[in-house]
XYZ file of C-alpha atoms in Angstrom:
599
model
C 0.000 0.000 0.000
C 2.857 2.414 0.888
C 4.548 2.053 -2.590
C 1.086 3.504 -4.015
C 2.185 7.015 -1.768
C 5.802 7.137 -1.930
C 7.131 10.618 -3.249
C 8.804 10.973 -6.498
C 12.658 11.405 -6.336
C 12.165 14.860 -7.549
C 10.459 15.590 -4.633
C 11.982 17.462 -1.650
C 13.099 15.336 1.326
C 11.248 16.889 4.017
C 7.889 16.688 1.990
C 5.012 16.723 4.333
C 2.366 14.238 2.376
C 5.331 11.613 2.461
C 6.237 12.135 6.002
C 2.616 11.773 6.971
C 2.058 8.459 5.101
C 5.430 7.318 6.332
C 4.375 8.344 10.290
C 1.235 5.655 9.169
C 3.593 3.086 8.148
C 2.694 0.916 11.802
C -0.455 1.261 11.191
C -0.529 0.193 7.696
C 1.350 -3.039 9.102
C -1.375 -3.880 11.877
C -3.985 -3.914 8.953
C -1.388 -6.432 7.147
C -1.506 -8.665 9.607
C -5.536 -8.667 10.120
C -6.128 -8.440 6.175
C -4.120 -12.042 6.592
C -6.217 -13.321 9.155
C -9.404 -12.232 7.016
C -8.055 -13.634 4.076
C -7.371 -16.898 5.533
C -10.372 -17.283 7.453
C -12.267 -15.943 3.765
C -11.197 -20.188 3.349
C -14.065 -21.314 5.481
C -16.901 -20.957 3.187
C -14.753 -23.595 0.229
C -13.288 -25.401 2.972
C -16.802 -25.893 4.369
C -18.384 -26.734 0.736
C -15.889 -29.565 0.643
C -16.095 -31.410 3.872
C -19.787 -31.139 3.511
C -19.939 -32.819 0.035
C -16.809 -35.247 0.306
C -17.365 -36.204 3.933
C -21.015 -35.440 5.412
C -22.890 -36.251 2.447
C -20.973 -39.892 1.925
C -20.926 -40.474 5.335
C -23.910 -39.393 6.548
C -22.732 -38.077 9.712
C -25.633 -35.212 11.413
C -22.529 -35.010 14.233
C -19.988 -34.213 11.541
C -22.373 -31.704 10.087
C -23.200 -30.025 13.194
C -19.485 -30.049 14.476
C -18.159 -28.657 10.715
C -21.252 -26.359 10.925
C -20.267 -24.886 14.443
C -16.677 -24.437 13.362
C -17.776 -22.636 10.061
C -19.766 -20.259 12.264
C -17.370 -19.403 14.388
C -14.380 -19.001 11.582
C -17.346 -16.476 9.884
C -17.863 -14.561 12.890
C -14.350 -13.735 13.825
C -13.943 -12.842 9.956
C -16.671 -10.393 10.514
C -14.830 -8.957 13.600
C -11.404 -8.724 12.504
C -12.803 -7.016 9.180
C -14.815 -4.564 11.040
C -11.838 -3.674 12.862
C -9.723 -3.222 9.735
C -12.264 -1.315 8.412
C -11.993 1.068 11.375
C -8.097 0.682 11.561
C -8.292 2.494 8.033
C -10.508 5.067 8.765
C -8.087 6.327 11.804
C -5.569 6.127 9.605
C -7.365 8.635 7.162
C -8.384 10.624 10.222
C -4.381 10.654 11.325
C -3.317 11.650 7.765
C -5.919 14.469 7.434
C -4.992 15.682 11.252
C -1.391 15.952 10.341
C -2.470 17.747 6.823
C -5.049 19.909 7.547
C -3.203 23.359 9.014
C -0.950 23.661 5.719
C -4.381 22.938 3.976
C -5.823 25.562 5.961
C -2.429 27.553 5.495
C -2.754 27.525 1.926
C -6.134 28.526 1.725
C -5.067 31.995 3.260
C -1.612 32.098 1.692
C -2.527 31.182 -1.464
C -4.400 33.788 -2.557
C -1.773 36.488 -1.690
C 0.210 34.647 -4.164
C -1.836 35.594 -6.770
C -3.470 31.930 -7.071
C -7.485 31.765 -7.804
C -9.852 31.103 -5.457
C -9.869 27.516 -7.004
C -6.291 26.889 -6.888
C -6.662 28.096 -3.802
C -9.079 25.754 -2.433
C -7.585 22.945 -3.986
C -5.174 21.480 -0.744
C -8.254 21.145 1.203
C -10.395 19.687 -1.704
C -7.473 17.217 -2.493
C -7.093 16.103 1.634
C -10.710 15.503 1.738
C -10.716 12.999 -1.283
C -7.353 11.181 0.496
C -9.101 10.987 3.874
C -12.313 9.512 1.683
C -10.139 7.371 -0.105
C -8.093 5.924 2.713
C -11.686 5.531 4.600
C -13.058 3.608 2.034
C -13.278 -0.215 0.819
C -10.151 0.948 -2.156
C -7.257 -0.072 0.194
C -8.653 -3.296 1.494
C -9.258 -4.691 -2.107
C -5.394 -3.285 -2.539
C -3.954 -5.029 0.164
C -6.158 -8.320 -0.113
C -4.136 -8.318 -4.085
C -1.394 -9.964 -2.530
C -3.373 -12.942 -1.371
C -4.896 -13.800 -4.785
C -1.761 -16.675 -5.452
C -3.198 -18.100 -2.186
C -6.927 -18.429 -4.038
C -5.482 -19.300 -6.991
C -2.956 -22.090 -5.414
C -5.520 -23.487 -3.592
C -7.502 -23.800 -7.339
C -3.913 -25.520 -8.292
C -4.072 -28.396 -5.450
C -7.579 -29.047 -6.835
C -6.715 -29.489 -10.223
C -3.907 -27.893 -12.566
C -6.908 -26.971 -14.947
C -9.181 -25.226 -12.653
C -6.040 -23.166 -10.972
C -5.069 -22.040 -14.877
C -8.496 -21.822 -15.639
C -8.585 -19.203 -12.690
C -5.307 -17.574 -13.669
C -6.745 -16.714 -17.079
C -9.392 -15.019 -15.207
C -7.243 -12.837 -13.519
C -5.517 -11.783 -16.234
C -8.767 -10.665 -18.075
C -9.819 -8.691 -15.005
C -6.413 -6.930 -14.548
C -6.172 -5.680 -17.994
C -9.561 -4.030 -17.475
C -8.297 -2.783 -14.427
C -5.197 -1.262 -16.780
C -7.217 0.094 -19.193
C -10.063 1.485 -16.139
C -6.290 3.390 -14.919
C -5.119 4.508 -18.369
C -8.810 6.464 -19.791
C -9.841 8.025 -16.234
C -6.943 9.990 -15.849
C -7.870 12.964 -18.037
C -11.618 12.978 -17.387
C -10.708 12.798 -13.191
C -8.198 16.234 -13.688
C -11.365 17.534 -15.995
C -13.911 16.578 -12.738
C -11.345 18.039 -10.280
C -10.937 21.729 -12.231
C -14.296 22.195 -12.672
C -15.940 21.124 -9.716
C -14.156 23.336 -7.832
C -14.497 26.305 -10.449
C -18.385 25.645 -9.787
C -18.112 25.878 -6.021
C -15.912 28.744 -6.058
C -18.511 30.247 -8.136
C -20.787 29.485 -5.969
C -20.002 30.546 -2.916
C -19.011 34.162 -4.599
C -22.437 34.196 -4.901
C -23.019 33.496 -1.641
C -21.215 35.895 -0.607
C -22.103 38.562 -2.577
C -25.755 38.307 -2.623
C -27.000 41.306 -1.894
C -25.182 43.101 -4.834
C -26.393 40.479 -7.212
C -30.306 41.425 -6.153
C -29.395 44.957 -5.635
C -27.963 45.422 -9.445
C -30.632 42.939 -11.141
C -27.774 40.351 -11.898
C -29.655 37.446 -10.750
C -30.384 35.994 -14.306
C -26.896 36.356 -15.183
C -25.540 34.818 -12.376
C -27.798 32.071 -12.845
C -26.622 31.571 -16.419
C -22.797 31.870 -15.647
C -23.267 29.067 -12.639
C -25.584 27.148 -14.919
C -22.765 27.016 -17.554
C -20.077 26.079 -15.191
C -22.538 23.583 -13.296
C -23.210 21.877 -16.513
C -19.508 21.372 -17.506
C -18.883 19.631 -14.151
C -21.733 17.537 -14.763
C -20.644 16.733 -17.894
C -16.843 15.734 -16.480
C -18.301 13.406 -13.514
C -20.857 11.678 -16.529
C -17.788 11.253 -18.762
C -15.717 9.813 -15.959
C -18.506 7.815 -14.425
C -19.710 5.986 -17.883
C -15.572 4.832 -18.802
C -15.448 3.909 -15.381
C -18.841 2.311 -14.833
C -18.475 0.523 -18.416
C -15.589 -1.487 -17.111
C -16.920 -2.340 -14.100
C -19.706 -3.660 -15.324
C -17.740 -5.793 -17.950
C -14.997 -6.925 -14.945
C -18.256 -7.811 -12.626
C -19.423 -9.956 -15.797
C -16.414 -11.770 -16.709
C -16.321 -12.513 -12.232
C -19.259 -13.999 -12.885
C -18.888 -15.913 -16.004
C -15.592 -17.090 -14.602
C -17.068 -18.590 -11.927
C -19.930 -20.417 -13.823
C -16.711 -21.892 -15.989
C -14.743 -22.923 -13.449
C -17.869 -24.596 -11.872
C -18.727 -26.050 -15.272
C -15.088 -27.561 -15.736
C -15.122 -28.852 -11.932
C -18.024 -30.358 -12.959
C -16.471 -31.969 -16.106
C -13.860 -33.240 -14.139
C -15.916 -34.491 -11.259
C -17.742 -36.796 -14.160
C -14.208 -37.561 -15.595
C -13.602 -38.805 -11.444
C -10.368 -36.767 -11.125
C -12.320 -34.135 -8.266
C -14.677 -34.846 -6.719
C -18.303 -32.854 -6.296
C -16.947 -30.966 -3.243
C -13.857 -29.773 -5.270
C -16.099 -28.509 -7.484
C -18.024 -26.356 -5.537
C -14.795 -24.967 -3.211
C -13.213 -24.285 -7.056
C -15.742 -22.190 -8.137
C -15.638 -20.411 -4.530
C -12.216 -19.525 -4.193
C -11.742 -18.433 -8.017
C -14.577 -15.671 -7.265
C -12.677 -14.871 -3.946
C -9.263 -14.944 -5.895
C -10.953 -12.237 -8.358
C -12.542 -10.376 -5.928
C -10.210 -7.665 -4.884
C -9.437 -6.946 -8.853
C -13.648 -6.289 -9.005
C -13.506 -4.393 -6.007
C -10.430 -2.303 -7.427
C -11.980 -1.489 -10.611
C -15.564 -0.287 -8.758
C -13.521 1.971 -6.905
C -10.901 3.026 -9.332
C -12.739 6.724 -9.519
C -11.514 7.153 -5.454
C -7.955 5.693 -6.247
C -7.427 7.569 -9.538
C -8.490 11.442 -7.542
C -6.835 10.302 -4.325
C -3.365 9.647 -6.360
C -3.738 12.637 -7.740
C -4.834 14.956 -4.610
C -1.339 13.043 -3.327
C 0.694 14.886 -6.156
C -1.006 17.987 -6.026
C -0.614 18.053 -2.123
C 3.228 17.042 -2.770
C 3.900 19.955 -4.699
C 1.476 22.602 -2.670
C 2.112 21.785 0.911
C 6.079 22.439 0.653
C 4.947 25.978 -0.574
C 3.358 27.005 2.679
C 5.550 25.067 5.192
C 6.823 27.602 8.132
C 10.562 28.126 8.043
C 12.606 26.762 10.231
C 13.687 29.440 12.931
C 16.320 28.842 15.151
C 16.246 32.211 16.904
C 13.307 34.047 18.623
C 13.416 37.322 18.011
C 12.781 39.890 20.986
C 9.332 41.694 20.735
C 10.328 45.047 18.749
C 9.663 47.908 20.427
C 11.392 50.764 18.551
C 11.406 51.228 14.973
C 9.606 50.572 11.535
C 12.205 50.967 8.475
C 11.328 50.280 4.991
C 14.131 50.414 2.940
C 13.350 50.667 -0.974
C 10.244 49.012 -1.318
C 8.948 47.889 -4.669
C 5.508 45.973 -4.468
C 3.687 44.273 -6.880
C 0.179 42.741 -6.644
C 0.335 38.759 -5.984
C 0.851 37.159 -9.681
C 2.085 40.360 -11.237
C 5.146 41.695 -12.218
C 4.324 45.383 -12.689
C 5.085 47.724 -9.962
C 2.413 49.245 -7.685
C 4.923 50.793 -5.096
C 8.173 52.212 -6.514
C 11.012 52.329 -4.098
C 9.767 53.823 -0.998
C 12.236 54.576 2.010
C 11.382 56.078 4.961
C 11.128 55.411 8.667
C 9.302 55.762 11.605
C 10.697 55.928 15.440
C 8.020 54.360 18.532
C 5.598 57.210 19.329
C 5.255 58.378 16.081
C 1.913 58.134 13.640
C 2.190 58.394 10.022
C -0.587 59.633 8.276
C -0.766 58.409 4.416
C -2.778 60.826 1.649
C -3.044 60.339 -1.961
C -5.398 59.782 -5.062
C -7.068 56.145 -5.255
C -4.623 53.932 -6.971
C -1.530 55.891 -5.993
C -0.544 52.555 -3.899
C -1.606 53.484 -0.409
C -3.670 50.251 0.071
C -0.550 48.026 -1.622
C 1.860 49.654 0.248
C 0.103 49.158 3.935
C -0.417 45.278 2.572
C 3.314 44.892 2.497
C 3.944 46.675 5.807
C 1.980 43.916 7.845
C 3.366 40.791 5.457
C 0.105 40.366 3.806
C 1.795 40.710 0.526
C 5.614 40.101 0.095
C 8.210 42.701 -1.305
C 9.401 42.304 -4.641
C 12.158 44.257 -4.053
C 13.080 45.754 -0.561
C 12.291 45.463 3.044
C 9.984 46.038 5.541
C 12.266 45.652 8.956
C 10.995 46.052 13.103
C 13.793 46.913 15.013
C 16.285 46.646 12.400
C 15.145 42.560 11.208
C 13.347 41.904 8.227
C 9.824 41.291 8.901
C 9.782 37.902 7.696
C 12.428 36.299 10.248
C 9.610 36.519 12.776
C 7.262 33.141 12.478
C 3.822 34.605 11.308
C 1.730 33.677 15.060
C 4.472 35.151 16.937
C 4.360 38.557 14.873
C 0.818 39.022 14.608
C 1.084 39.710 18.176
C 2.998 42.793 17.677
C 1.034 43.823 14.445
C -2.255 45.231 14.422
C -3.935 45.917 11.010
C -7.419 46.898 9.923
C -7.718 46.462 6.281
C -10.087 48.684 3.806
C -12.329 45.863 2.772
C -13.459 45.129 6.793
C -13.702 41.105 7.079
C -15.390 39.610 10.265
C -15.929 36.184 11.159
C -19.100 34.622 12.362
C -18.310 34.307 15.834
C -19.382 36.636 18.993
C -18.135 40.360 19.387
C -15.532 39.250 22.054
C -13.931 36.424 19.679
C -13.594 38.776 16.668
C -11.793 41.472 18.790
C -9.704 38.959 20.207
C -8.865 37.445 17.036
C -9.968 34.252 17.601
C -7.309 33.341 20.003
C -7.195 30.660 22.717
C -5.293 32.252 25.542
C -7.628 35.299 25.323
C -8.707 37.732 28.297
C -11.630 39.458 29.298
C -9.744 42.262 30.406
C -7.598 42.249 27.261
C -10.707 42.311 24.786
C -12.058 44.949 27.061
C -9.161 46.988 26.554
C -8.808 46.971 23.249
C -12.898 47.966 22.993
C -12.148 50.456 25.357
C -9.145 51.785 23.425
C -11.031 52.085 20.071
C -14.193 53.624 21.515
C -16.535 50.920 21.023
C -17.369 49.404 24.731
C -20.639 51.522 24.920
C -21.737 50.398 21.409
C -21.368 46.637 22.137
C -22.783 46.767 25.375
C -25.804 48.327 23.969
C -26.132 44.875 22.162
C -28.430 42.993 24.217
C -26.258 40.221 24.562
C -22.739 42.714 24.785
C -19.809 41.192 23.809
C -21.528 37.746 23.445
C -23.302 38.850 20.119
C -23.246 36.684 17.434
C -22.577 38.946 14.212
C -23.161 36.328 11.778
C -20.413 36.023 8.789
C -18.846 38.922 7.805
C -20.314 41.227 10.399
C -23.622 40.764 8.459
C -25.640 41.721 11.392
C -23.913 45.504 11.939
C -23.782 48.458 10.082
C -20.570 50.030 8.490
C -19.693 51.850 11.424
C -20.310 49.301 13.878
C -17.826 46.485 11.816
C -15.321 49.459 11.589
C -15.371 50.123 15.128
C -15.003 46.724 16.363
C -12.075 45.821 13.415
C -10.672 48.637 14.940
C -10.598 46.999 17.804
C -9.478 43.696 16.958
C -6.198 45.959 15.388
C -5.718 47.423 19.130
C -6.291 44.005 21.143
C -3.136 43.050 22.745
C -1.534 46.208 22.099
C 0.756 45.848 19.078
C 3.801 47.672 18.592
C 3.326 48.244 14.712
C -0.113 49.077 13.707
C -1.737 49.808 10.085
C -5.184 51.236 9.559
C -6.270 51.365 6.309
C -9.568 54.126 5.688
C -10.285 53.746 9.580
C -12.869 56.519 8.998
C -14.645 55.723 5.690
C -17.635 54.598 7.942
C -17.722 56.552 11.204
C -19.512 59.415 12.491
C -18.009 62.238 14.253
C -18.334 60.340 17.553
C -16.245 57.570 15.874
C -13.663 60.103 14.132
C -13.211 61.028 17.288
C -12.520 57.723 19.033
C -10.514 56.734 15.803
C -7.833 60.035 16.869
C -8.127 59.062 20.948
C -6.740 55.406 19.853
C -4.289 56.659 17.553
C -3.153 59.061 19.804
C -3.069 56.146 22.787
C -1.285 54.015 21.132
C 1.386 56.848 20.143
C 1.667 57.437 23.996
C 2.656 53.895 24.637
C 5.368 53.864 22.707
C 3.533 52.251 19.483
C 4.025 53.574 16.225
C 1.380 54.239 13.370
C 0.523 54.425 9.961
C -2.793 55.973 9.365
C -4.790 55.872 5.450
C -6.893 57.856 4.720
C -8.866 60.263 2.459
C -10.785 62.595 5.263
C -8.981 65.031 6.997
C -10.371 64.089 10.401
C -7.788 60.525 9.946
C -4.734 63.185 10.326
C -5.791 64.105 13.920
C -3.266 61.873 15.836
C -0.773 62.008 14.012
C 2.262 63.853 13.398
C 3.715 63.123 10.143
C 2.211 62.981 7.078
C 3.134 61.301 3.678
C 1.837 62.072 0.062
C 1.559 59.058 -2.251
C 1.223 59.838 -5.897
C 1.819 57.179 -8.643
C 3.725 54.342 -5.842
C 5.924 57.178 -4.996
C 5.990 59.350 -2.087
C 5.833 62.986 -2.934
C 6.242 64.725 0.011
C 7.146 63.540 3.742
C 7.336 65.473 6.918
C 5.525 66.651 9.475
C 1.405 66.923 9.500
C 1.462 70.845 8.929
C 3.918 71.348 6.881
C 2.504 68.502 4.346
C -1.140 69.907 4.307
C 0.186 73.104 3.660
C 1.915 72.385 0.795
C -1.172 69.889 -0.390
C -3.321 73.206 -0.106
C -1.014 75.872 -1.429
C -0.642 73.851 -4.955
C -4.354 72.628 -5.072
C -3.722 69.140 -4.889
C -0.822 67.248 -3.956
C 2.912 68.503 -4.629
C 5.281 67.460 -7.621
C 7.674 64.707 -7.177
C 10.532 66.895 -5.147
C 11.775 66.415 -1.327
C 10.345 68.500 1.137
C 12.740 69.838 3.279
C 11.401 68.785 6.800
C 14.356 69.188 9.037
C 14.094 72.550 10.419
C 9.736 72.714 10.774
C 8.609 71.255 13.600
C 5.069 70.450 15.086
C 3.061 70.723 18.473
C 2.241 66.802 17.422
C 5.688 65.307 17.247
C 6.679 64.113 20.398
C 10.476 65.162 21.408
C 12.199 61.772 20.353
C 10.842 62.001 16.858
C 13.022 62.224 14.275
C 11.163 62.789 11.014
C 13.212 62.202 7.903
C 12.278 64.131 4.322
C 12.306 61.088 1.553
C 11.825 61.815 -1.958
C 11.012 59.836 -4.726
C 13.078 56.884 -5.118
């Protein structure tokens, strides 16, 4: 069975679908040793055939019969037991494989997409782990492993007769070649199924997801169509796969069956010729169907071998992609600076530039507030700062280190970021602020609500901080999601935090919580960065950036910026601003604010 999962020698050594088939190999040798005992014991039924006719029936024994019959009964029974708890053995195993699988499925369904992948692609590990855990669940690996034991079937056809055991190995050979040519025409149609199955559900769900905006716009219809289109083709896939495979199943189930009438027919020919006798007959014909019985079972489930060989070798080459890097320092928490040193960023799966080489810095205590025209980079650039998407050229460093020598959990707790397009999870009020995490506290949630402005708002909820907001924060308004992602960006308070159009939803008792928390955070020694379009955003803090085509075109204190925003109706040409003898009555005494031009 292992030989079915062992990784390619292309394949890198520390691959994680090979290790976690290879941590199953004691299992996979327990369910050995009981597929022997079932096969063995699968002798009872011809063994019992043949006492019956060559011993009971010419002797006329009712003791015999009874005593053969009580035996048989017992052999069937612990048959049934020991295959029950193969069965089961197989199904852990599936469960251990999936256990050991599922977080860099999970990882790649979040990494993935800032890679550039679609949603599909995307959801493919997960998709591919479910069809192995099915797979390795199912009655496919028993009817692999019980292959070995055909010679015994067959052999035992040999000691009967040399004609019934060929007779029997002819058989065989018919069914495996169907089971060759079953392997050879369901490859394509299977890698059809898999693409557009998951294109449908992907499709799907979008749907899902945006359903409001498909009855708000009148795009029902069309939606219907475009799902009806990509429904049909994975219909059509699973019927093209399911009539090659179903074809040959059929015909392998057939030539089973006619087998077994033949071999009965030439037992019976050689029980009138008196060289077997009647009882040989019957225990021929039984143990050529049991011989050929793994080879039917293969075939009927050749559909769950053929996907779960290939979910193995997409897994192989996806899993390795999000694997965590080995770290063998932990770095301190940082505490003092954000640099970015020549950053070029480029959307996932794209090579042209969004941000063009921007350099700047920011000390702890200071806010940075970003302005600019839509698609000058802003959102891009505050993407990269938090890790979300990687620099193509450049670096984002805390304290000096590159942001990406920090293992992902253990940063997060020092990052705090509230994107433009607000995502909640279905979960209570408390769990989203808290980000989901185990070792959370009441008083740190509450802080964190506190800090953002938003304790009297959930409180007013009749169930407070135990409100269920449904997916996405379906059950709030704009302001009320914003308030509380706001929070979740405060909750544990980070050292480095990003908000990204923290305003675009709040009233003026918001805007005003929004400056409190930026201001708060400045006072503990955090540091900033602040996007936004409204004026009110550039309350806390005390430098401000222009963005203008990636590049920054001015940088320096709040005042001094706006000024020169106003004075030339829009935002200034590409040119430094000289920012080192202006000061403000919002930079706090360590600053050090540092004019950076375009790069």
């Amino acid at each position: 069975m292992m030989m079915l999962f062992q990784s390619s020698p292309n394949e890198p050594a520390r691959n994680p679908v090979s290790h976690a088939m290879r941590e199953t190999r004691g299992s996979w040798l327990h369910v050995a040793v009981f597929s022997t005992a079932v096969n063995l014991l699968m002798l009872t039924g011809s063994l019992y055939m043949l006492q019956v006719y060559d011993r009971v029936l010419a002797s006329r024994s009712v003791p015999t019969l009874l005593a053969l019959s009580a035996i048989a009964v017992l052999a069937f029974v612990l048959q049934g037991v020991l295959d029950a708890m193969r069965a089961k053995m197989l199904g852990r195993i599936g469960a251990r494989v999936d256990a050991e699988l599922s977080p860099l499925a999970a990882r790649a369904l979040v990494s993935f997409p800032l890679r550039g992948a679609k949603p599909h692609v995307a959801l493919q590990p997960a998709r591919d782990l479910d069809a192995l855990r099915t797979f390795l669940s199912s009655l496919g690996p028993t009817a692999i492993i019980d292959l070995p034991f055909m010679p015994l079937f067959v052999g035992a056809c040999f000691l009967l007769h040399s004609w019934l055991g060929w007779l029997a190995v002819a058989g065989a050979v018919v069914i495996m070649g169907l089971t060759l040519v079953t392997e050879t025409i369901s490859q394509a149609p299977m890698r059809a199924l898999t693409q557009s199955a998951a294109e449908s559900a992907v499709l799907a769900e979008s749907g899902r997801r945006n359903a409001e905006a498909i009855a708000g716009l009148g795009m029902g219809e069309s939606f219907v169509s475009r799902y009806g289109a990509a429904h049909e083709r994975q219909v059509q896939d699973s019927l093209s796969l399911s009539e090659r495979i179903s074809s040959f199943s059929a015909t392998a189930k057939v030539a089973r069956f006619a087998l077994q009438s033949a071999v009965l027919g030439l037992g019976a020919y050689l029980a009138i010729q008196g060289q077997v006798s009647p009882g040989a007959m019957i225990a021929a014909s039984i143990l050529t169907s049991r011989a050929l019985a793994p080879l039917e079972i293969a075939v009927a489930h050749w559909k769950g071998f053929v996907a779960a060989r290939q979910a193995i070798k997409r897994l192989s080459q996806a899993l390795p992609l999000v694997q965590a890097p080995e770290l063998t320092m932990t770095l301190a928490t940082p505490r003092r600076a954000l640099t970015v040193e020549e950053l070029v960023v480029t959307a996932p799966g794209t090579q042209v530039p969004i941000v063009k080489g921007l350099s700047f810095s920011l000390q702890a205590g200071q806010g940075l507030g970003l302005i600019g025209p839509s698609g000058s980079g802003k959102s891009s650039l505050a993407r990269a700062l938090v890790g979300a998407w990687p620099a193509a050229r450049g670096a984002v460093r805390l304290d000096g280190a590159l942001i990406t020598q920090w293992e992902p959990s253990v940063l997060g707790g020092s990052l705090g970021y509230l994107p433009q397009d607000i995502e909640l999870f279905d979960g209570t009020i408390a769990q989203n602020i808290a980000r989901f995490r185990d070792d959370a506290t009441a008083a740190a949630v509450l802080k964190a609500a506190e800090e953002a402005g938003a304790h009297q708002m959930i409180v007013a909820f009749p169930h407070g901080y135990g409100t269920r907001i449904g997916e996405g924060g379906v059950k709030l308004s704009g302001g009320q999601r914003q308030r509380i992602a706001l929070a979740r960006a405060l909750y544990g308070e980070p050292f480095f935090i990003v908000l990204d159009e923290p305003n675009a939803s709040l009233d003026a008792e918001g805007d005003e919580a929004l400056t409190k928390a930026i201001r708060g955070v400045r006072a503990r020694g955090g540091a900033v960065v602040v996007i936004t379009h409204r004026p009110s955003g550039l309350a806390g803090v005390d430098l401000v950036g222009a963005m203008a085509d990636g590049k920054l075109a001015a940088f320096g204190p709040r005042e001094q910026v706006l000024r020169e925003v106003m004075r030339q109706g829009g935002l200034p040409a590409m040119r430094r601003t000289q920012t080192s003898s202006i000061g403000t009555s919002d930079t706090p005494p360590n600053a050090t604010p540092r004019a950076v031009g375009a790069a």
